[in-house]
């Protein structure tokens, strides 16, 4: 049994030593929990791919906690202009692509010339990386294709994990925004929205594959090729309004739980109802709902969609990928 550790200085330091020496540690971030390894050690990063059963073609994000560490990862100093832009979003839930240093092993970037880097804001994550004093390669700490963990207890049995640091519930609950800075393209929508990036990057836009429902010929980032965020429970996303939506939910078999806005929830009865207060609240709790449905072995559930604006766009990106069916009630 892997130990779940409280985030005391002593335990963080112990986990930092584990990472330095090539072991795997699960740690909290403000987005989701990460499965971390020393990014300079290819054999350690390899363990991440084995533990998650992650395709080797899907590169991982590298986490840093200082400008000095970023320059080690990119093999050059960080310019004043870059620092001005990055300081607006870092530490925080934005991942940025850079050309990589030859010190970063191929397995981290899946052989790509670029490396995805993030400086997380979570205090425990920052202390862990600083104490380890090495950049930390870390995808989300879930088996490939399953929902990301937003609580330490969501981290299911994974081979080769030495410790789990418990940091309570993730603040955002969905993974970081991934930005191709050079081309001003958002490859994965996340907590940092286009409108926040616009003042800095006037031409910034979503990758075409994110704004079209058609199956894209070319994917934005390697990870988007793969099935994602999917609980075993079959999810239907339902969009619609007020009373009509409530009566649709009331007409479903009683065994089908409903995840809907608190407004609609007032008129839904006779079944398990999880309610959310806003799109960002749904984002924060979506994966926890999925884990709860799977833990209770629920076969089918419905989730009310949210308007695809701001954070709602990122939340719907996850929800649509997790869903096996979409319906509109009008
Ligand atoms: O919030 C997060 O980003 C979490 C926490 C732990 O930091 N991490 C996370 O990592 O979600 P992961 O590996 O599950 O997702 C990384 C995404 C994948 O879609 C991957 O394909 C993409 O970033 N990516 C990584 N390196 C890339 C690169 N060089 N070029 C394009 N996409 C890249
Ligand atoms: Mg992931």
CSV table of C-alpha atoms and ligand atoms in Angstrom, one decimal:
chain,number,residue,atom,x,y,z
A,1,UNK,CA,0.0,0.0,0.0
A,2,UNK,CA,1.4,3.4,-1.0
A,3,UNK,CA,1.5,5.9,1.9
A,4,UNK,CA,-0.6,9.0,1.6
A,5,UNK,CA,1.4,11.7,3.4
A,6,UNK,CA,0.2,15.0,5.0
A,7,UNK,CA,2.1,17.9,3.4
A,8,UNK,CA,4.4,18.7,6.3
A,9,UNK,CA,7.8,20.1,5.6
A,10,UNK,CA,9.3,16.8,6.6
A,11,UNK,CA,7.1,14.8,4.3
A,12,UNK,CA,7.6,17.2,1.3
A,13,UNK,CA,11.3,17.0,1.9
A,14,UNK,CA,11.1,13.2,2.0
A,15,UNK,CA,9.2,13.2,-1.3
A,16,UNK,CA,11.7,15.6,-2.8
A,17,UNK,CA,14.5,13.2,-2.0
A,18,UNK,CA,12.4,10.4,-3.6
A,19,UNK,CA,12.0,12.4,-6.8
A,20,UNK,CA,15.7,13.4,-6.9
A,21,UNK,CA,16.7,9.8,-6.6
A,22,UNK,CA,14.5,8.6,-9.4
A,23,UNK,CA,11.3,7.5,-7.7
A,24,UNK,CA,7.7,8.5,-8.6
A,25,UNK,CA,5.6,10.8,-6.3
A,26,UNK,CA,2.0,11.9,-6.7
A,27,UNK,CA,1.6,15.5,-5.6
A,28,UNK,CA,-1.2,18.1,-5.6
A,29,UNK,CA,-1.3,21.1,-8.0
A,30,UNK,CA,-3.9,23.8,-8.3
A,31,UNK,CA,-5.3,22.0,-11.4
A,32,UNK,CA,-5.2,18.3,-10.8
A,33,UNK,CA,-2.9,15.8,-9.0
A,34,UNK,CA,0.4,15.1,-10.9
A,35,UNK,CA,2.5,11.9,-11.1
A,36,UNK,CA,6.0,13.3,-10.8
A,37,UNK,CA,9.5,12.1,-11.7
A,38,UNK,CA,12.9,13.8,-12.1
A,39,UNK,CA,12.7,15.2,-15.6
A,40,UNK,CA,16.5,14.7,-16.2
A,41,UNK,CA,16.3,10.9,-15.6
A,42,UNK,CA,14.9,9.1,-18.6
A,43,UNK,CA,14.5,5.8,-16.6
A,44,UNK,CA,12.4,7.6,-14.0
A,45,UNK,CA,10.2,9.3,-16.6
A,46,UNK,CA,9.8,5.9,-18.3
A,47,UNK,CA,8.2,4.7,-15.0
A,48,UNK,CA,5.5,7.3,-15.5
A,49,UNK,CA,4.5,5.9,-18.9
A,50,UNK,CA,4.5,2.3,-17.4
A,51,UNK,CA,2.4,3.3,-14.4
A,52,UNK,CA,-0.2,5.2,-16.4
A,53,UNK,CA,-0.1,2.9,-19.4
A,54,UNK,CA,0.4,6.1,-21.4
A,55,UNK,CA,1.3,5.9,-25.1
A,56,UNK,CA,5.0,6.9,-25.6
A,57,UNK,CA,4.0,9.4,-28.3
A,58,UNK,CA,2.2,11.6,-25.7
A,59,UNK,CA,4.7,14.0,-24.1
A,60,UNK,CA,4.6,15.1,-20.5
A,61,UNK,CA,4.6,18.5,-18.9
A,62,UNK,CA,7.7,19.6,-17.0
A,63,UNK,CA,7.1,21.6,-13.8
A,64,UNK,CA,9.6,24.2,-12.5
A,65,UNK,CA,9.7,26.5,-9.6
A,66,UNK,CA,12.2,29.2,-10.6
A,67,UNK,CA,13.5,31.1,-13.7
A,68,UNK,CA,16.8,29.3,-13.2
A,69,UNK,CA,15.1,26.0,-13.5
A,70,UNK,CA,13.2,27.1,-16.6
A,71,UNK,CA,16.5,28.1,-18.2
A,72,UNK,CA,17.9,24.6,-17.5
A,73,UNK,CA,14.9,23.1,-19.2
A,74,UNK,CA,15.1,25.3,-22.3
A,75,UNK,CA,18.9,25.5,-22.4
A,76,UNK,CA,19.2,29.3,-22.5
A,77,UNK,CA,18.4,32.3,-20.3
A,78,UNK,CA,14.8,33.6,-20.2
A,79,UNK,CA,14.4,37.0,-21.9
A,80,UNK,CA,13.0,40.0,-20.1
A,81,UNK,CA,10.1,40.0,-22.6
A,82,UNK,CA,9.3,36.4,-21.8
A,83,UNK,CA,9.5,37.0,-18.1
A,84,UNK,CA,7.0,39.9,-18.3
A,85,UNK,CA,4.5,37.7,-20.1
A,86,UNK,CA,5.1,34.6,-18.0
A,87,UNK,CA,5.0,36.5,-14.7
A,88,UNK,CA,1.4,37.5,-15.4
A,89,UNK,CA,0.3,33.8,-15.4
A,90,UNK,CA,3.0,32.1,-13.4
A,91,UNK,CA,2.9,30.6,-10.9
A,92,UNK,CA,-0.4,29.3,-12.2
A,93,UNK,CA,-2.4,27.0,-14.5
A,94,UNK,CA,-0.7,27.9,-17.8
A,95,UNK,CA,1.6,25.5,-19.7
A,96,UNK,CA,3.8,27.0,-22.4
A,97,UNK,CA,5.8,25.3,-25.2
A,98,UNK,CA,9.5,26.2,-25.6
A,99,UNK,CA,12.3,24.7,-27.7
A,100,UNK,CA,14.0,22.2,-25.3
A,101,UNK,CA,17.5,21.9,-23.9
A,102,UNK,CA,19.4,18.7,-25.0
A,103,UNK,CA,19.4,17.9,-21.2
A,104,UNK,CA,15.7,17.1,-21.4
A,105,UNK,CA,15.5,13.4,-22.5
A,106,UNK,CA,13.5,12.4,-25.6
A,107,UNK,CA,11.0,10.4,-23.5
A,108,UNK,CA,9.8,13.6,-21.8
A,109,UNK,CA,8.9,15.3,-25.1
A,110,UNK,CA,8.1,12.2,-27.2
A,111,UNK,CA,11.0,13.2,-29.4
A,112,UNK,CA,9.5,16.6,-30.2
A,113,UNK,CA,11.8,19.7,-30.4
A,114,UNK,CA,9.5,21.5,-27.9
A,115,UNK,CA,9.0,21.0,-24.2
A,116,UNK,CA,5.8,22.0,-22.4
A,117,UNK,CA,6.6,23.8,-19.1
A,118,UNK,CA,4.5,25.0,-16.2
A,119,UNK,CA,5.3,26.7,-12.9
A,120,UNK,CA,2.4,25.6,-10.6
A,121,UNK,CA,1.1,27.9,-7.9
A,122,UNK,CA,0.1,25.2,-5.4
A,123,UNK,CA,2.4,25.7,-2.3
A,124,UNK,CA,3.1,22.0,-1.8
A,125,UNK,CA,4.0,21.6,-5.5
A,126,UNK,CA,6.3,24.6,-5.4
A,127,UNK,CA,8.1,23.4,-2.2
A,128,UNK,CA,8.4,19.9,-3.6
A,129,UNK,CA,10.0,21.1,-6.9
A,130,UNK,CA,12.3,23.6,-5.0
A,131,UNK,CA,13.4,21.0,-2.5
A,132,UNK,CA,14.0,18.4,-5.2
A,133,UNK,CA,16.0,21.1,-7.1
A,134,UNK,CA,15.3,19.4,-10.4
A,135,UNK,CA,12.5,20.0,-12.9
A,136,UNK,CA,9.6,17.6,-12.4
A,137,UNK,CA,8.0,15.8,-15.4
A,138,UNK,CA,4.4,15.1,-14.4
A,139,UNK,CA,1.2,14.2,-16.3
A,140,UNK,CA,-2.0,13.9,-14.4
A,141,UNK,CA,-1.9,11.0,-11.9
A,142,UNK,CA,-4.6,8.9,-13.5
A,143,UNK,CA,-4.4,5.8,-15.7
A,144,UNK,CA,-4.4,6.9,-19.3
A,145,UNK,CA,-7.9,7.8,-20.6
A,146,UNK,CA,-9.4,7.9,-17.1
A,147,UNK,CA,-10.6,11.1,-15.3
A,148,UNK,CA,-7.8,13.1,-13.6
A,149,UNK,CA,-7.6,13.0,-9.8
A,150,UNK,CA,-8.6,16.1,-7.9
A,151,UNK,CA,-8.4,14.5,-4.5
A,152,UNK,CA,-5.6,12.2,-3.2
A,153,UNK,CA,-8.1,9.4,-2.8
A,154,UNK,CA,-8.9,9.5,-6.5
A,155,UNK,CA,-5.4,8.2,-7.2
A,156,UNK,CA,-6.1,4.6,-8.0
A,157,UNK,CA,-3.6,1.8,-7.6
A,158,UNK,CA,-0.7,2.5,-10.0
A,159,UNK,CA,2.5,0.5,-10.2
A,160,UNK,CA,5.7,2.0,-9.0
A,161,UNK,CA,4.4,5.0,-7.1
A,162,UNK,CA,6.5,5.6,-3.9
A,163,UNK,CA,4.4,8.2,-2.1
A,164,UNK,CA,1.3,10.3,-2.4
A,165,UNK,CA,1.3,13.9,-1.0
A,166,UNK,CA,-2.2,14.9,0.1
A,167,UNK,CA,-3.0,18.6,-0.6
A,168,UNK,CA,-6.8,18.4,-0.3
A,169,UNK,CA,-9.2,19.2,-3.2
A,170,UNK,CA,-7.7,20.9,-6.4
A,171,UNK,CA,-8.7,24.5,-6.8
A,172,UNK,CA,-9.4,24.4,-10.5
A,173,UNK,CA,-10.2,20.7,-11.1
A,174,UNK,CA,-9.3,20.8,-14.8
A,175,UNK,CA,-5.9,20.6,-16.3
A,176,UNK,CA,-3.8,23.6,-17.3
A,177,UNK,CA,-4.2,25.6,-20.5
A,178,UNK,CA,-1.6,24.5,-23.0
A,179,UNK,CA,-0.2,27.4,-25.1
A,180,UNK,CA,2.0,27.3,-28.2
A,181,UNK,CA,3.4,30.8,-27.6
A,182,UNK,CA,5.4,31.0,-30.8
A,183,UNK,CA,2.2,30.6,-32.9
A,184,UNK,CA,-0.2,32.1,-30.4
A,185,UNK,CA,-2.4,29.0,-30.4
A,186,UNK,CA,-4.1,27.4,-27.4
A,187,UNK,CA,-3.7,23.6,-27.8
A,188,UNK,CA,-5.7,22.6,-24.7
A,189,UNK,CA,-8.3,24.9,-23.1
A,190,UNK,CA,-8.0,25.2,-19.4
A,191,UNK,CA,-8.4,27.7,-16.5
A,192,UNK,CA,-6.5,30.5,-18.3
A,193,UNK,CA,-8.9,31.7,-21.0
A,194,UNK,CA,-8.3,33.4,-24.4
A,195,UNK,CA,-9.6,36.7,-23.1
A,196,UNK,CA,-6.9,36.8,-20.4
A,197,UNK,CA,-4.2,36.0,-23.0
A,198,UNK,CA,-5.5,38.5,-25.6
A,199,UNK,CA,-4.0,41.6,-24.1
A,200,UNK,CA,-0.6,40.0,-24.4
A,201,UNK,CA,-1.1,38.0,-27.5
A,202,UNK,CA,-3.5,39.9,-29.8
A,203,UNK,CA,-3.7,37.0,-32.4
A,204,UNK,CA,-4.2,34.2,-29.9
A,205,UNK,CA,-6.8,31.7,-30.9
A,206,UNK,CA,-7.9,28.1,-30.2
A,207,UNK,CA,-6.5,25.4,-32.3
A,208,UNK,CA,-9.0,24.6,-35.1
A,209,UNK,CA,-9.6,21.1,-33.7
A,210,UNK,CA,-11.1,22.7,-30.5
A,211,UNK,CA,-13.7,24.8,-32.2
A,212,UNK,CA,-15.0,22.3,-34.7
A,213,UNK,CA,-17.0,19.2,-33.8
A,214,UNK,CA,-15.7,17.5,-36.9
A,215,UNK,CA,-12.9,15.0,-36.3
A,216,UNK,CA,-9.8,17.0,-37.0
A,217,UNK,CA,-7.2,15.7,-39.5
A,218,UNK,CA,-4.4,17.2,-37.6
A,219,UNK,CA,-4.5,17.3,-33.8
A,220,UNK,CA,-3.3,20.3,-31.7
A,221,UNK,CA,-1.1,18.4,-29.2
A,222,UNK,CA,-0.3,14.8,-29.1
A,223,UNK,CA,-2.5,14.1,-26.1
A,224,UNK,CA,-5.6,15.1,-28.0
A,225,UNK,CA,-5.3,12.0,-30.1
A,226,UNK,CA,-6.2,9.8,-27.3
A,227,UNK,CA,-9.5,9.0,-25.4
A,228,UNK,CA,-9.7,11.2,-22.3
A,229,UNK,CA,-11.3,11.9,-19.0
A,230,UNK,CA,-13.7,8.9,-19.4
A,231,UNK,CA,-15.3,7.3,-16.4
A,232,UNK,CA,-16.6,3.7,-16.8
A,233,UNK,CA,-20.1,5.2,-16.2
A,234,UNK,CA,-21.7,6.2,-19.5
A,235,UNK,CA,-22.2,10.0,-19.5
A,236,UNK,CA,-24.8,11.9,-21.5
A,237,UNK,CA,-24.4,15.7,-21.8
A,238,UNK,CA,-27.8,17.5,-21.9
A,239,UNK,CA,-28.2,21.1,-22.9
A,240,UNK,CA,-31.4,23.1,-22.4
A,241,UNK,CA,-33.1,25.4,-20.0
A,242,UNK,CA,-35.1,25.6,-16.8
A,243,UNK,CA,-38.3,23.6,-16.3
A,244,UNK,CA,-38.1,21.7,-19.6
A,245,UNK,CA,-34.7,20.4,-18.6
A,246,UNK,CA,-35.9,19.5,-15.1
A,247,UNK,CA,-38.9,17.6,-16.5
A,248,UNK,CA,-36.6,15.7,-18.9
A,249,UNK,CA,-34.4,14.7,-15.9
A,250,UNK,CA,-37.5,13.7,-13.9
A,251,UNK,CA,-38.6,11.4,-16.8
A,252,UNK,CA,-35.4,9.4,-16.7
A,253,UNK,CA,-35.3,6.1,-14.8
A,254,UNK,CA,-34.7,6.7,-11.1
A,255,UNK,CA,-31.4,4.8,-11.2
A,256,UNK,CA,-29.9,7.6,-13.4
A,257,UNK,CA,-28.2,10.3,-11.3
A,258,UNK,CA,-28.3,13.8,-12.5
A,259,UNK,CA,-25.6,16.4,-12.3
A,260,UNK,CA,-27.1,19.8,-13.0
A,261,UNK,CA,-27.1,23.5,-12.0
A,262,UNK,CA,-28.6,24.3,-8.6
A,263,UNK,CA,-31.4,26.2,-10.3
A,264,UNK,CA,-32.5,23.2,-12.3
A,265,UNK,CA,-31.9,20.9,-9.3
A,266,UNK,CA,-34.6,22.6,-7.3
A,267,UNK,CA,-37.2,21.0,-9.6
A,268,UNK,CA,-35.6,17.5,-10.0
A,269,UNK,CA,-36.5,14.8,-7.5
A,270,UNK,CA,-36.6,11.0,-6.9
A,271,UNK,CA,-33.0,10.3,-7.8
A,272,UNK,CA,-29.4,11.2,-6.8
A,273,UNK,CA,-28.8,14.8,-7.8
A,274,UNK,CA,-25.4,16.5,-7.7
A,275,UNK,CA,-25.7,20.2,-8.2
A,276,UNK,CA,-23.2,22.9,-9.2
A,277,UNK,CA,-23.5,26.7,-8.8
A,278,UNK,CA,-21.6,27.9,-11.9
A,279,UNK,CA,-19.4,26.7,-14.8
A,280,UNK,CA,-16.3,27.1,-12.8
A,281,UNK,CA,-17.9,25.1,-9.9
A,282,UNK,CA,-18.7,22.3,-12.3
A,283,UNK,CA,-15.1,22.4,-13.6
A,284,UNK,CA,-13.8,22.2,-10.0
A,285,UNK,CA,-16.0,19.1,-9.2
A,286,UNK,CA,-16.5,17.4,-12.6
A,287,UNK,CA,-13.8,14.8,-12.1
A,288,UNK,CA,-14.8,14.2,-8.5
A,289,UNK,CA,-18.4,13.5,-9.7
A,290,UNK,CA,-17.0,11.0,-12.2
A,291,UNK,CA,-14.9,9.3,-9.6
A,292,UNK,CA,-17.9,9.1,-7.3
A,293,UNK,CA,-20.1,7.6,-10.0
A,294,UNK,CA,-17.5,4.9,-10.7
A,295,UNK,CA,-16.9,4.2,-7.1
A,296,UNK,CA,-20.7,3.6,-6.7
A,297,UNK,CA,-20.6,1.4,-9.9
A,298,UNK,CA,-23.3,3.6,-11.5
A,299,UNK,CA,-23.7,2.6,-15.1
A,300,UNK,CA,-25.3,5.7,-16.6
A,301,UNK,CA,-25.6,9.4,-15.6
A,302,UNK,CA,-26.6,12.7,-17.2
A,303,UNK,CA,-24.8,16.0,-16.9
A,304,UNK,CA,-26.2,19.4,-17.8
A,305,UNK,CA,-24.0,21.2,-20.2
A,306,UNK,CA,-22.9,24.8,-19.5
A,307,UNK,CA,-22.6,27.7,-22.0
A,308,UNK,CA,-19.3,27.5,-23.9
A,309,UNK,CA,-17.9,30.8,-22.8
A,310,UNK,CA,-14.9,31.6,-20.7
A,311,UNK,CA,-14.2,28.7,-18.3
A,312,UNK,CA,-17.3,27.1,-19.6
A,313,UNK,CA,-15.5,26.4,-22.9
A,314,UNK,CA,-12.8,24.5,-21.1
A,315,UNK,CA,-15.2,22.6,-18.9
A,316,UNK,CA,-17.3,21.6,-21.9
A,317,UNK,CA,-14.2,20.4,-23.7
A,318,UNK,CA,-13.6,17.9,-20.9
A,319,UNK,CA,-17.3,17.0,-20.6
A,320,UNK,CA,-17.7,16.4,-24.3
A,321,UNK,CA,-14.7,14.1,-24.4
A,322,UNK,CA,-16.0,12.1,-21.5
A,323,UNK,CA,-19.5,11.8,-22.9
A,324,UNK,CA,-20.8,9.0,-25.0
A,325,UNK,CA,-23.9,10.9,-26.0
A,326,UNK,CA,-25.1,14.5,-26.4
A,327,UNK,CA,-28.7,15.7,-26.3
A,328,UNK,CA,-30.5,19.1,-26.5
A,329,UNK,CA,-33.8,19.6,-24.8
A,330,UNK,CA,-35.9,22.4,-26.1
B,1,LIG,O1,-2.7,20.8,-15.2
B,1,LIG,C1,-1.9,20.1,-15.8
B,1,LIG,O2,-1.4,20.4,-16.8
B,1,LIG,C2,-1.5,18.7,-15.1
B,1,LIG,C3,-0.8,19.0,-13.8
B,1,LIG,C4,-0.3,17.8,-13.2
B,1,LIG,O3,0.2,19.9,-14.0
B,1,LIG,N1,-0.8,17.9,-16.0
B,1,LIG,C5,-1.3,17.4,-17.1
B,1,LIG,O4,-0.4,16.7,-17.9
B,1,LIG,O5,-2.4,17.5,-17.5
B,1,LIG,P1,-0.8,15.7,-19.0
B,1,LIG,O6,0.5,15.0,-19.4
B,1,LIG,O7,-1.9,14.8,-18.6
B,1,LIG,O8,-1.2,16.6,-20.2
B,1,LIG,C6,-0.2,17.3,-21.0
B,1,LIG,C7,-0.7,17.7,-22.3
B,1,LIG,C8,-1.0,16.6,-23.2
B,1,LIG,O9,-2.1,16.8,-24.0
B,1,LIG,C9,0.3,16.6,-24.1
B,1,LIG,O10,0.1,16.0,-25.3
B,1,LIG,C10,0.6,18.1,-24.2
B,1,LIG,O11,0.3,18.6,-22.9
B,1,LIG,N2,2.0,18.3,-24.5
B,1,LIG,C11,3.1,18.1,-23.7
B,1,LIG,N3,4.2,18.4,-24.3
B,1,LIG,C12,3.8,18.9,-25.5
B,1,LIG,C13,4.6,19.4,-26.7
B,1,LIG,N4,5.9,19.5,-26.6
B,1,LIG,N5,3.8,19.9,-27.7
B,1,LIG,C14,2.5,19.8,-27.7
B,1,LIG,N6,1.7,19.3,-26.7
B,1,LIG,C15,2.4,18.9,-25.6
B,2,LIG,MG1,-3.8,13.9,-18.4
